[in-house]
Coordinates of C-alpha atoms in Angstrom, one line a residue:
Chain X
E17 CA -12.6 -43.7 6.2
T18 CA -10.6 -46.9 6.7
G19 CA -7.2 -46.8 8.3
V20 CA -4.0 -48.6 7.4
T21 CA -4.2 -52.4 7.8
Q22 CA -1.2 -54.7 7.9
S23 CA -1.0 -58.5 7.8
P24 CA 0.0 -60.7 9.4
T25 CA 0.2 -59.2 12.9
H26 CA 2.8 -61.7 14.1
L27 CA 5.2 -63.9 12.2
I28 CA 8.0 -66.3 13.1
K29 CA 10.6 -67.3 10.4
T30 CA 13.8 -69.2 10.3
R31 CA 17.1 -67.6 9.4
G32 CA 17.6 -67.7 5.6
Q33 CA 13.9 -67.9 4.8
Q34 CA 12.0 -65.3 2.8
V35 CA 9.0 -63.3 4.1
T36 CA 6.3 -61.1 2.6
L37 CA 4.4 -58.5 4.6
R38 CA 1.3 -56.8 3.4
C39 CA -0.3 -53.3 3.8
S40 CA -3.5 -51.7 2.7
S41 CA -3.3 -48.0 2.6
Q42 CA -5.9 -45.5 4.0
S43 CA -8.6 -44.4 1.5
G44 CA -7.4 -41.4 -0.5
H45 CA -3.7 -42.1 0.2
N46 CA -1.5 -43.1 -2.8
T47 CA 1.9 -43.1 -1.1
V48 CA 3.1 -46.0 1.0
S49 CA 6.3 -46.1 3.2
W50 CA 7.7 -48.9 5.2
Y51 CA 9.7 -48.6 8.4
Q52 CA 11.6 -51.1 10.6
Q53 CA 11.4 -50.6 14.4
A54 CA 13.9 -52.7 16.3
L55 CA 13.2 -53.2 20.0
G56 CA 13.9 -50.0 22.0
Q57 CA 14.5 -47.9 18.9
G58 CA 12.7 -45.4 16.8
P59 CA 11.4 -46.5 13.4
Q60 CA 13.9 -46.5 10.5
F61 CA 12.8 -45.7 7.0
I62 CA 13.1 -48.6 4.5
F63 CA 11.6 -47.2 1.4
Q64 CA 8.6 -45.4 -0.1
Y65 CA 6.4 -46.2 -3.1
Y66 CA 4.4 -43.8 -5.2
R67 CA 2.5 -44.7 -8.3
E68 CA 3.9 -48.2 -8.1
E69 CA 7.5 -47.0 -8.2
E70 CA 10.0 -46.9 -5.5
N71 CA 10.9 -43.2 -5.0
G72 CA 13.0 -43.2 -1.9
R73 CA 15.1 -45.7 0.0
G74 CA 16.8 -45.8 3.3
N75 CA 20.0 -47.5 4.3
F76 CA 18.7 -51.1 3.8
P77 CA 20.3 -53.8 1.6
P78 CA 18.7 -55.0 -1.7
R79 CA 17.3 -58.1 0.0
F80 CA 14.6 -55.7 1.3
S81 CA 12.3 -55.1 -1.7
G82 CA 8.8 -53.9 -2.2
L83 CA 5.8 -53.6 -4.5
Q84 CA 2.9 -51.2 -4.8
F85 CA -0.3 -52.3 -6.6
P86 CA -2.7 -50.2 -8.6
N87 CA -5.1 -50.0 -5.6
Y88 CA -2.1 -48.5 -3.6
S89 CA -1.7 -51.5 -1.4
S90 CA 1.9 -52.6 -0.9
E91 CA 4.1 -55.5 0.0
L92 CA 7.5 -55.7 1.7
N93 CA 9.6 -58.7 0.9
V94 CA 12.7 -59.7 2.8
N95 CA 15.0 -62.4 1.4
A96 CA 17.7 -64.4 3.2
L97 CA 16.4 -63.4 6.7
E98 CA 18.9 -62.6 9.4
L99 CA 18.4 -62.6 13.1
D100 CA 18.8 -58.8 13.1
D101 CA 15.7 -58.5 10.9
S102 CA 13.6 -59.3 14.0
A103 CA 11.6 -56.1 14.5
L104 CA 8.2 -54.5 14.2
Y105 CA 7.6 -53.5 10.6
L106 CA 5.3 -50.5 10.1
C107 CA 3.5 -49.4 7.0
A108 CA 2.5 -45.7 6.6
S109 CA 0.3 -44.2 4.0
S110 CA 0.0 -40.6 3.0
R111 CA -0.9 -38.2 0.3
P112 CA 2.2 -36.9 -1.6
T113 CA 1.7 -33.3 -0.6
P114 CA 4.8 -31.1 -0.5
S115 CA 4.0 -30.0 3.0
G116 CA 4.3 -33.6 4.3
D117 CA 0.7 -34.1 5.3
G118 CA 0.1 -36.4 8.2
Y119 CA 1.0 -40.0 7.8
T120 CA -1.3 -42.8 8.9
F121 CA 0.5 -45.8 10.4
G122 CA -0.7 -49.4 10.6
S123 CA -0.4 -51.4 13.8
G124 CA 2.6 -53.2 12.4
T125 CA 3.8 -56.8 11.8
R126 CA 6.0 -58.2 14.5
L127 CA 8.6 -60.4 12.7
T128 CA 10.7 -62.8 14.8
V129 CA 13.6 -64.6 13.1
V130 CA 15.0 -67.6 14.9
Chain Q
A106 CA 21.4 -34.9 6.9
Q107 CA 18.4 -34.3 9.0
S108 CA 18.2 -35.6 12.5
V109 CA 16.3 -35.4 15.8
A110 CA 17.4 -36.1 19.3
Q111 CA 15.3 -37.0 22.3
P112 CA 17.6 -36.5 25.2
E113 CA 15.4 -38.3 27.8
D114 CA 14.8 -42.0 27.7
Q115 CA 12.1 -41.7 30.2
V116 CA 10.0 -38.9 31.8
N117 CA 8.1 -39.5 35.0
V118 CA 5.3 -37.1 36.0
A119 CA 2.4 -37.2 38.5
E120 CA -1.1 -37.2 37.2
G121 CA -2.5 -33.7 37.0
N122 CA 1.0 -32.1 36.7
P123 CA 2.2 -30.5 33.5
L124 CA 4.5 -32.6 31.3
T125 CA 7.2 -31.8 28.8
V126 CA 8.9 -34.3 26.4
K127 CA 12.0 -32.8 24.8
C128 CA 13.1 -32.9 21.2
T129 CA 15.8 -31.0 19.3
Y130 CA 16.4 -31.1 15.6
S131 CA 19.1 -30.6 13.0
V132 CA 17.9 -29.7 9.5
S133 CA 19.0 -27.8 6.5
G134 CA 16.2 -25.5 5.4
N135 CA 12.8 -25.2 7.0
P136 CA 11.9 -28.1 9.3
Y137 CA 8.8 -30.2 9.0
L138 CA 8.4 -31.6 12.5
F139 CA 6.1 -34.2 13.9
W140 CA 5.1 -35.9 17.2
Y141 CA 3.8 -39.4 17.3
V142 CA 2.7 -41.6 20.2
Q143 CA 2.9 -45.4 20.4
Y144 CA 1.0 -47.6 22.8
P145 CA 2.1 -51.2 23.6
N146 CA 1.9 -53.5 20.6
R147 CA 0.4 -50.7 18.4
G148 CA 1.5 -48.6 15.5
L149 CA 2.2 -44.9 15.7
Q150 CA -0.5 -42.4 16.2
F151 CA -0.2 -38.9 14.9
L152 CA -0.3 -36.1 17.5
L153 CA 0.7 -32.9 15.8
K154 CA 2.9 -31.3 13.2
Y155 CA 4.7 -28.1 12.6
I156 CA 5.1 -26.9 9.0
T157 CA 5.0 -23.2 9.2
G158 CA 3.1 -20.4 11.0
D159 CA 2.5 -20.1 14.8
N160 CA 5.2 -21.5 16.9
L161 CA 2.7 -23.1 19.3
V162 CA 1.0 -26.0 17.6
K163 CA -2.0 -27.7 19.1
G164 CA -2.7 -31.4 18.5
S165 CA -4.7 -34.4 19.6
Y166 CA -5.6 -35.4 23.2
G167 CA -4.8 -32.0 24.6
F168 CA -1.1 -32.0 23.5
E169 CA 0.7 -29.1 22.1
A170 CA 4.2 -28.4 21.0
E171 CA 6.4 -25.3 20.9
F172 CA 8.6 -24.7 17.9
N173 CA 11.7 -22.7 18.8
K174 CA 14.0 -21.9 15.9
S175 CA 16.8 -20.3 17.8
Q176 CA 17.1 -23.3 20.1
T177 CA 16.2 -25.8 17.3
S178 CA 13.7 -27.4 19.7
F179 CA 10.2 -28.8 19.3
H180 CA 9.2 -29.8 22.8
L181 CA 5.9 -31.6 23.4
K182 CA 3.7 -30.3 26.3
K183 CA 0.5 -31.0 28.1
P184 CA -0.9 -28.8 30.9
S185 CA -2.3 -31.7 32.9
A186 CA -1.1 -35.3 32.5
L187 CA -3.3 -38.3 32.6
V188 CA -2.4 -41.8 33.5
S189 CA -3.6 -42.8 30.1
D190 CA -1.0 -40.6 28.5
S191 CA 1.6 -43.2 29.6
A192 CA 3.2 -44.4 26.3
L193 CA 6.2 -44.1 24.0
Y194 CA 6.6 -40.7 22.3
F195 CA 8.5 -40.1 19.1
C196 CA 9.7 -36.8 17.6
A197 CA 10.3 -36.9 13.8
V198 CA 11.5 -34.6 11.0
R199 CA 10.7 -35.0 7.3
E200 CA 13.7 -35.3 5.1
G201 CA 13.9 -34.7 1.4
G202 CA 11.3 -34.0 -1.2
Y203 CA 9.4 -37.1 -0.4
N204 CA 7.7 -38.3 2.7
K205 CA 10.6 -39.9 4.6
L206 CA 10.5 -39.4 8.3
I207 CA 13.6 -39.4 10.5
F208 CA 12.6 -40.5 14.0
G209 CA 14.2 -39.9 17.4
A210 CA 14.9 -42.9 19.7
G211 CA 11.7 -42.2 21.6
T212 CA 10.9 -41.1 25.2
R213 CA 8.9 -43.3 27.5
L214 CA 6.4 -41.2 29.4
A215 CA 5.2 -42.6 32.7
V216 CA 2.3 -40.8 34.5
H217 CA 1.8 -42.0 38.0
P218 CA -1.5 -41.7 39.9

């Protein structure tokens, strides 16, 4: 079975620009979550998508938005980039089981905002 | 709100010695607890989880974790550390009815030859 793949692996953007990060979920997983991991910190939950709808959101402003497609792949969009948005962005896919089955994480996209 | 705490920024252990990475949690209701490992420039790799059942959970790469309800702890353990175990370890708890994970700040494990 394939794992979670994210693209691009690295990205440099200028403050005020917009960015789109992409994620392909693991085969059989229909739920995708996005996390932001700032340097030296644990991952912070941004939001989750299930059946192409956002069904949970963390403490992130509306300029963080997402999409999920019929094939369960997903995008994270960030508008009006700020320097503090520099981080590793992780995508995780899972099955929506009540017991919280294991989550499979991608290797992440390292975003640097200058 | 759910939370986890990893009280140690770094743990140092000699190769071959047992290791423990500590985690305490605060949840309402039954906790769903996880351990993940992160190698440099990589995503998170699942090690093990506690949902219900035996308090001693066995996971990948020889790791195990002990769930202690009275102490609200979920410490990660391994009987004999390897240099290749050196990495960043995260404890996490699931929050809510969907798959949101709340992570601790992480503990860097350094295993010395």
